[in-house]
Each structure stands twice: as structure tokens, then as C-alpha cells.
Backbone as a ProteinNet text record, in pm:
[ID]
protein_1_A
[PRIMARY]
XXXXXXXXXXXXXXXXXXXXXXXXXXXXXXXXXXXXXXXXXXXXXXXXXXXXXXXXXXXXXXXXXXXXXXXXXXXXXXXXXXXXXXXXXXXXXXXXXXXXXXXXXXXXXXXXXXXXXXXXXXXXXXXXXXXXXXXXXXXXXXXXXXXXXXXXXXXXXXXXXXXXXXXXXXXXX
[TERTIARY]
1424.1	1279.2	1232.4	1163.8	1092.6	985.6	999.5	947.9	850.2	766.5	726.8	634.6	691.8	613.1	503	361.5	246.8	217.6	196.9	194	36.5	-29.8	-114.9	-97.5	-59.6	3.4	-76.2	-132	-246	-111.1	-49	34.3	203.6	207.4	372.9	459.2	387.8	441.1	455.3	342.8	342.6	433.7	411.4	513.6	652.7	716.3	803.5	881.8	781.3	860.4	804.7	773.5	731.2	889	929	1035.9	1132.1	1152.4	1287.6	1252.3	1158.3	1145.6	1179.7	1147.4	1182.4	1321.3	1394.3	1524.4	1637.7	1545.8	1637.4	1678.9	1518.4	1515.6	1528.9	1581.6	1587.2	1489.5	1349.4	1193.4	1175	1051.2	1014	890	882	781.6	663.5	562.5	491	346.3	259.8	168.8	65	-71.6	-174.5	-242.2	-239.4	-336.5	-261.8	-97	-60.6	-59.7	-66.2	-68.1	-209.5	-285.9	-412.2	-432.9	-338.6	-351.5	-252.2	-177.8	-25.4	-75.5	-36	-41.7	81.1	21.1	132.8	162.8	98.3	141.3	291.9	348.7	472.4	597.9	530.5	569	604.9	653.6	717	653	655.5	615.4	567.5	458.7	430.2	360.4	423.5	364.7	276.1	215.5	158.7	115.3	142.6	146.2	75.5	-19.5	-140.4	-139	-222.8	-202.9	-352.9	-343.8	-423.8	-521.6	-655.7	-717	-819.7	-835.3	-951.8	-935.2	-849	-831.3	-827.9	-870.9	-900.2	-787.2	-729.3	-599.4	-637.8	-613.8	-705.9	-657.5	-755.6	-780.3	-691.1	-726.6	-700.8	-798.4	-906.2	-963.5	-929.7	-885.8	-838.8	-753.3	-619.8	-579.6	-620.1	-709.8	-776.2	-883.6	-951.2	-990.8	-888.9	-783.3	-671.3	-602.6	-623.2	-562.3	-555.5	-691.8	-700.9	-636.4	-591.9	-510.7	-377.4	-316.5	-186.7	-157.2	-210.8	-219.2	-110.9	-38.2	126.6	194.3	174.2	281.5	307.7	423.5	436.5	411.2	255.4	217.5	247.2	269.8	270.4	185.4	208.8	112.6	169.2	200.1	303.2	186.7	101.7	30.1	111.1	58.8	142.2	21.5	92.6	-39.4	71	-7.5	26.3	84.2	21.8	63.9	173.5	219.7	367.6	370.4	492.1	474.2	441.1	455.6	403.6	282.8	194.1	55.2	-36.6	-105.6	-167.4	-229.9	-331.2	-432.6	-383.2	-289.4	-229.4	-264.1	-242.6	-231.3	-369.1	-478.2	-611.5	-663.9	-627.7	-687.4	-645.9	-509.1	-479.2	-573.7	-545	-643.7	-733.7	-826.7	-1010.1	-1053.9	-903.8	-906.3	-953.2	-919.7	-876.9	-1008.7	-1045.3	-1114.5	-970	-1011.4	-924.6	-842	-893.9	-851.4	-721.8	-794.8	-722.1	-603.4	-586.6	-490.2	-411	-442.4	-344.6	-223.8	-309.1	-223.4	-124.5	-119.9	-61.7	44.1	170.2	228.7	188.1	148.9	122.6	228.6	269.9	373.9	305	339.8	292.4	401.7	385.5	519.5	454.6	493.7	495.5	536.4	437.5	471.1	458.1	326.9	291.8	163.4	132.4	72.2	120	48.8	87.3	-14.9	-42.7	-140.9	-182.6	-33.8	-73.6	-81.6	-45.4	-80.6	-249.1	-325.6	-418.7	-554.5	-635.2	-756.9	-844.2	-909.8	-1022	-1099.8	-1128	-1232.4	-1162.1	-1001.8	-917.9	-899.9	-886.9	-816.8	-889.1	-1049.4	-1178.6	-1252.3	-1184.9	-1200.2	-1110.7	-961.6	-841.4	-890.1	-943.5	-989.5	-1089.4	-1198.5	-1327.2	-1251.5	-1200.5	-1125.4	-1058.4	-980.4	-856.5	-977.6	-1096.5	-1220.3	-1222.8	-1300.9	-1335.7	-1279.5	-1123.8	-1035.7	-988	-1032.7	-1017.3	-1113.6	-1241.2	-1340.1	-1375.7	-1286.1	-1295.7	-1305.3	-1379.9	-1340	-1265	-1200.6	-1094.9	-980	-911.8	-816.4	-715.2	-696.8	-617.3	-459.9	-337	-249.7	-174.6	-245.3	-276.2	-346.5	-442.2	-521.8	-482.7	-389	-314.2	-198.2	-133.9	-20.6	-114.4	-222.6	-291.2	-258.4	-329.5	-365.1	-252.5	-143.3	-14.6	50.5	11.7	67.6	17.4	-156.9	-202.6	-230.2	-165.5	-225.5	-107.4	-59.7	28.4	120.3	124.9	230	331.1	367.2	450.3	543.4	614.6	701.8	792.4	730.8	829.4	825.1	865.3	905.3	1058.3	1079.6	1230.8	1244.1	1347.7	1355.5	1431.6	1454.2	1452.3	1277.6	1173.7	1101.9	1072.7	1155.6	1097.1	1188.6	1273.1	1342.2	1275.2	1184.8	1107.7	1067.9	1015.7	953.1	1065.7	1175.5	1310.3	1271.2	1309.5	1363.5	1269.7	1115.6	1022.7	1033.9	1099	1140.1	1226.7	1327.4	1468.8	1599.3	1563.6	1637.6	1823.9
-1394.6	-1391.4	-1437.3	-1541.7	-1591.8	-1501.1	-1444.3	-1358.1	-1370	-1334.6	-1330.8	-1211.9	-1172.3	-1072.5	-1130.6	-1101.5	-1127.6	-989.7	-998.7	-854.7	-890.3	-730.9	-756.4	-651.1	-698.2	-558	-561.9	-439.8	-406	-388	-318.6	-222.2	-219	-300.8	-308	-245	-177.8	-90.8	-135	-213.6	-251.2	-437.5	-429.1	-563.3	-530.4	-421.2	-373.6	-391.2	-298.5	-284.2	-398.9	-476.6	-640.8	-729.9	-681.1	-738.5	-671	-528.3	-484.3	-525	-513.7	-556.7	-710.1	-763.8	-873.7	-984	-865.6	-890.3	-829.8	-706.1	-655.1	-708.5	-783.6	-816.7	-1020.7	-1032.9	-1188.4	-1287	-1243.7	-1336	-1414	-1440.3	-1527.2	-1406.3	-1480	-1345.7	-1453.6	-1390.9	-1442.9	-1369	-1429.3	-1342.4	-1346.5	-1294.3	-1292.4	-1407.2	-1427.1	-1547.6	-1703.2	-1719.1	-1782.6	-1815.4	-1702.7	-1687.1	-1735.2	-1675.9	-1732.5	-1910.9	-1983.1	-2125.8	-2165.6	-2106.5	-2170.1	-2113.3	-2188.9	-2220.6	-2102.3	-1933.6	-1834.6	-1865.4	-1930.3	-1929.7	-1985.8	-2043.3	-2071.2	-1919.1	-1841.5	-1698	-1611.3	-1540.1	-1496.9	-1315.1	-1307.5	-1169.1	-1205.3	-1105.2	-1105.9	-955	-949.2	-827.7	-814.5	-705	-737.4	-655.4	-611.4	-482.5	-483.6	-403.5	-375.6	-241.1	-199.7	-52.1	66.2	136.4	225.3	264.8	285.1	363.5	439.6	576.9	685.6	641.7	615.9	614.6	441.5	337.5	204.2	141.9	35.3	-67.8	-169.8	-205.6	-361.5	-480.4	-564.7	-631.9	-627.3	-566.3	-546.3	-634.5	-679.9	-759.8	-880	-952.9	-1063.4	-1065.2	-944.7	-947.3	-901.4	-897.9	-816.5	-895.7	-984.9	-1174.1	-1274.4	-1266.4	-1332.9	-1239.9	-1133.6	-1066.6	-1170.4	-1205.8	-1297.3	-1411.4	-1456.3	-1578.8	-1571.9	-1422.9	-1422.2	-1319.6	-1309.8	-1254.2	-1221.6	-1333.8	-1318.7	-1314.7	-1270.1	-1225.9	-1092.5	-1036.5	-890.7	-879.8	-786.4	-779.1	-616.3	-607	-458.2	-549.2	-362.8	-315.4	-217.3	-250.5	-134.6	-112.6	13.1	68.9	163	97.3	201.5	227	428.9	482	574	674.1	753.3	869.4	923.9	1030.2	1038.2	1143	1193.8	1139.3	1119.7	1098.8	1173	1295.2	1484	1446.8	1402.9	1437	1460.4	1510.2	1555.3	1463.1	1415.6	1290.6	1191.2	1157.2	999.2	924.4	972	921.7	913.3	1015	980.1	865.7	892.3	783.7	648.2	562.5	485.8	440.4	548.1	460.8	470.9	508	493.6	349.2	282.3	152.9	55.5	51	-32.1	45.1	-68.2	25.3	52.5	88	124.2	11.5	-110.6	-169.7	-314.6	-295.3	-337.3	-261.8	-135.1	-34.4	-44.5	-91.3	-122.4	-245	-295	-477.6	-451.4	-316.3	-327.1	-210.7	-217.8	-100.7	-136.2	26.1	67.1	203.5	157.4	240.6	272.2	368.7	448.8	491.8	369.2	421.6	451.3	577.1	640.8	560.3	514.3	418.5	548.6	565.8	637.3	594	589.2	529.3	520.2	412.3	304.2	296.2	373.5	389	244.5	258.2	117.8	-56.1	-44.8	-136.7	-134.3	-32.1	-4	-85.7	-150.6	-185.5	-72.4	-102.5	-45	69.7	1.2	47.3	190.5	131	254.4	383.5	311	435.7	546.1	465.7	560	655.2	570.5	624.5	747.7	721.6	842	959.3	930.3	1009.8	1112.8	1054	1125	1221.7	1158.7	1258.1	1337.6	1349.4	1404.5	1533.6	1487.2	1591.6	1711	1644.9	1663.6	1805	1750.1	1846.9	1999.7	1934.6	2057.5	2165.2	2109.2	2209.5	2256.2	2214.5	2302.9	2459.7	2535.3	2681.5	2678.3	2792.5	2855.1	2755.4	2669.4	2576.7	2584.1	2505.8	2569.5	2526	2528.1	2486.2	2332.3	2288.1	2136.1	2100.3	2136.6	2082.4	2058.6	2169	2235.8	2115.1	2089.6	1986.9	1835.7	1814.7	1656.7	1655.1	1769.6	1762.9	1754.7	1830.5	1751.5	1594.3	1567.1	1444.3	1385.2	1367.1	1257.3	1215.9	1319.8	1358.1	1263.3	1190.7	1085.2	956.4	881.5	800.2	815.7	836.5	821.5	767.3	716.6	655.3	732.2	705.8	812.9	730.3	554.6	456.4	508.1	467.3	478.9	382.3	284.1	217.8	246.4	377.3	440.2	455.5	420	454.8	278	208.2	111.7	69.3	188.4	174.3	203.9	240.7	270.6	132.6	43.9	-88.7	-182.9	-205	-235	-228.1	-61.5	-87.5	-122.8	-148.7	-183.4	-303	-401.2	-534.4	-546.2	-447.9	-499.2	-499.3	-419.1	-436.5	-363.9
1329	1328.1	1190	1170.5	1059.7	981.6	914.8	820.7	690.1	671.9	486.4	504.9	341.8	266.8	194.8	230	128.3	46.1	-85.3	-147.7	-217.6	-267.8	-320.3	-458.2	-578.6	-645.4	-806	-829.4	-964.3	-1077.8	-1052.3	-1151	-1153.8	-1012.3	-980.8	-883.6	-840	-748.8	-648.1	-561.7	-445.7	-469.3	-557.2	-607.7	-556.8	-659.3	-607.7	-465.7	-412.6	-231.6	-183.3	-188.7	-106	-171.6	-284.6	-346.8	-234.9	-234.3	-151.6	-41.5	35.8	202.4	162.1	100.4	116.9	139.2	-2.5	9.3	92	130.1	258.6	368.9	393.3	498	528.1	429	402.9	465.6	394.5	416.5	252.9	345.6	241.3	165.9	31.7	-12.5	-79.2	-64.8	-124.8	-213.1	-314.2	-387.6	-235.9	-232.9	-205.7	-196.2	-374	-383.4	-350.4	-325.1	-260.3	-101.3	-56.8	107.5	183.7	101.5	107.7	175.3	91.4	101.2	179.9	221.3	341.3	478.3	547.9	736	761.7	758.8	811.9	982.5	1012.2	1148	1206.4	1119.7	1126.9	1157.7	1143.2	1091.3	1207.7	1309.6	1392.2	1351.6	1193.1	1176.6	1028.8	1021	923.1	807.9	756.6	638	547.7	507.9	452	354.1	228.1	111.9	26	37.4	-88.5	-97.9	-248.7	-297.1	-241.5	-281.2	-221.1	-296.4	-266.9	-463.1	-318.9	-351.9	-278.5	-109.4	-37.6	65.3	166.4	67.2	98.3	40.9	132.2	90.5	13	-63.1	-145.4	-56.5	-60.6	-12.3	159	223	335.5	434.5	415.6	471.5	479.7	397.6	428.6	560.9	558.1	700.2	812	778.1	908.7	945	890.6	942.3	993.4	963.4	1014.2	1154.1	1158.3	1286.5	1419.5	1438.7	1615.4	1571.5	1481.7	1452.7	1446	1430	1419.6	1564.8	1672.5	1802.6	1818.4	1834.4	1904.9	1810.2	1692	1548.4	1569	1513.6	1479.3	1342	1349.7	1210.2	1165.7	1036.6	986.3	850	777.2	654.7	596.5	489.4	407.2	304.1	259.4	186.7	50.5	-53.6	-182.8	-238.9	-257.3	-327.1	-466.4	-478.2	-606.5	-510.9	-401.4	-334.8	-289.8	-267.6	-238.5	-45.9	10.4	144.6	233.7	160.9	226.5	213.7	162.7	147.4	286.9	324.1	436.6	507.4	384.1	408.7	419.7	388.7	397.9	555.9	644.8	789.2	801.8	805.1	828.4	736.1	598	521.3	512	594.8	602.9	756.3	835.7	981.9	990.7	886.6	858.9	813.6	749.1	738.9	847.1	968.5	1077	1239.2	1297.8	1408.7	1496.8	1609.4	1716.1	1752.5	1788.4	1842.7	1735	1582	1520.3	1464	1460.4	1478.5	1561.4	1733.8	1794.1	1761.8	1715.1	1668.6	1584.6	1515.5	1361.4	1348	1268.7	1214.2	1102.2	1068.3	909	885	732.4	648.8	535.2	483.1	335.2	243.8	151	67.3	-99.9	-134.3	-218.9	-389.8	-435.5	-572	-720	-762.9	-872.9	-943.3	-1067.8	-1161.7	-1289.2	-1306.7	-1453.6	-1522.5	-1600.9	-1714.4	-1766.3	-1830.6	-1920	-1903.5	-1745.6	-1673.2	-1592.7	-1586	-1513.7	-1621.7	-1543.8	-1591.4	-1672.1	-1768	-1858.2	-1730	-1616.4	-1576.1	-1451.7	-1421.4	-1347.6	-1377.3	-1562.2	-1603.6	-1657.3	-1662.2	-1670.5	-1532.9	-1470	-1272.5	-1295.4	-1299.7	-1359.5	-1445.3	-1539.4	-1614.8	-1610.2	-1510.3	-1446.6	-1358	-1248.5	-1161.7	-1219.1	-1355.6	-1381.8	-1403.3	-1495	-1550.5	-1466.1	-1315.8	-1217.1	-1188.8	-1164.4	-1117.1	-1225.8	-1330.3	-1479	-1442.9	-1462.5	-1399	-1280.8	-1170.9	-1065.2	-1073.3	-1038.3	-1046.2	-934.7	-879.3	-788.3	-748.7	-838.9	-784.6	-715.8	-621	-550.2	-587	-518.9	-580.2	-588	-479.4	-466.1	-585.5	-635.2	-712.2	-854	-870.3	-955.4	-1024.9	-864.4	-875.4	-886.8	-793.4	-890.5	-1019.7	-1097.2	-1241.6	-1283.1	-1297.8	-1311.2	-1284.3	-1145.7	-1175.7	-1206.6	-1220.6	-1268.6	-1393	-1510.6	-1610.3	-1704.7	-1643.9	-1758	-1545.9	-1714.1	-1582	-1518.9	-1401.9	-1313.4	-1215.6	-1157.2	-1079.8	-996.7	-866.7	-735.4	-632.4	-691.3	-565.1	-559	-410.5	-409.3	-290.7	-243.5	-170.6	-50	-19.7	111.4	166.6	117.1	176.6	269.5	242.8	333.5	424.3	444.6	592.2	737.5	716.9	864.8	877.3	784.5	746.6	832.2	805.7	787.1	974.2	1034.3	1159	1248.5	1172.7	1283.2	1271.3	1220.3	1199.6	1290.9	1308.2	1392.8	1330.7	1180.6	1105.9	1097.7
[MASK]
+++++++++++++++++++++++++++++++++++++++++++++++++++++++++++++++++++++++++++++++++++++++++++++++++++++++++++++++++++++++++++++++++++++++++++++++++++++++++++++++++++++++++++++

């Protein structure tokens, strides 16, 4: 099956696993802003990996204008966020993305990256920072809230490339 990875990656993370699916799975890989300009229809399946920020995939629209064009493709969506794969919200906040019917067309995966401070834009790491506030002055915190402020409170990394074996066997892998 003719394959490529399109990635969309801020910080590296989602770079990352578009790199291992890629080489796992012996495709072609490509940036965003490359894919953009090539005829995917040659493509049998196609992927597609962007990162996560407050519950929205970046640039997820682009594939999701291309959906009725790639009909008879097997498309997925591998989403990298900061959250752990336990996280509760993950499943609702990935399919608030998509209506019903573009949900049907699609596998979506959630793989667990981190944050990169010192890769993050001026304006992220002031987003990071508000929230980190946010969560300081909560009164009654709970123990979730507890563990954010921990992790978000410096940079992190909790990719691991077992998480893109579900990725892997919805391929055929």
C-alpha cells in the first residue's frame, strides 16, 4: 500500500512520530507545507500528524477540505499533545474536532509528546504561563490540578514510540 506521512510539527514532537510511522512503516514522509503542493492522490493511504494546543489539532483543516478528494484513501490522524494517554479528555477533545460524518472517514490516534519551552513561540509560552498562573491560584485544587502544575511547570518529553503501534496496525502493519 502506497503510503505518506504529512506532519505538521511547532516544537518536534509531532515531527518525531511522523519520523517513526514513517520509518516503520516504509512511506514516504513529508512537511505540511510540502504536501500542500503534491498530487496525494497517488496515495492508497494517507496520514496525517499535527499537535494539539486547548483541545484543537493545528492545522487540521486543511485535511479535512481534502477529505471528499481522498474518498477511497485510508485516511488516519495521529494528534500529539502534552497530555498523558490516561488523560480523560483526550477522546472528547480530539472528536469535537471533526462532525459526525467526517469522523466516520477517519482513524484518529493520540500520542503523548510533552513540551519544549525553548522551542515554543514568544506568544505559547506566555499562553503556558497564564495557565500555569491560573492553575496556582485555584483555591481547592484538586489532584489533577496539582499534577498539571507539575508538569507544566518546566519542559518535558514522554514521547515513546510504542505509542504508534495502534497507528502501525491500523495500516496493516
Amino acid at each position: 500500500m502506497k503510503t505518506v506521512v504529512i506532519f505538521n510539527s511547532k516544537t518536534g514532537f509531532t515531527k518525531r512520530y511522523a519520523e517513526w510511522i514513517s520509518t516503520a512503516a516504509e512511506t514516504d514522509l513529508m512537511e505540511l507545507s510540502v504536501a500542500k503542493k503534491k498530487d496525494l492522490t497517488v496515495y492508497d493511504a494517507i496520514i496525517f500528524g499535527g499537535w494539539a494546543c486547548a483541545g484543537s489539532i493545528s492545522r487540521l483543516n486543511w485535511f479535512k477540505d481534502n477529505m471528499d478528494r481522498w474518498a477511497n484513501k485510508k485516511l488516519i490522524i495521529f494528534c500529539v499533545g502534552a497530555s498523558p494517554l490516561e488523560n480523560p479528555e483526550i477522546g472528547p477533545a480530539l472528536r469535537q474536532n471533526f462532525t459526525e460524518e467526517q469522523f466516520k472517514k477517519v482513524n484518529v490516534f493520540y500520542c503523548p509528546g510533552g513540551l519544549n519551552y525553548e522551542k515554543m513561540s514568544t506568544s505559547s509560552k506566555l499562553m503556558m504561563k497564564l495557565f500555569l498562573k491560573t492553575l496556582h491560584l485555584k483555591k481547592n485544587k484538586t489532584e489533577s490540578d496539582l499534577e498539571m502544575i507539575r508538569m507544566i511547570s518546566a519542559s518535558y518529553d514522554i514521547s515513546d514510540q510504542k505509542y504508534i503501534e495502534p497507528i502501525l496496525k491500523c495500516l496493516g502493519q
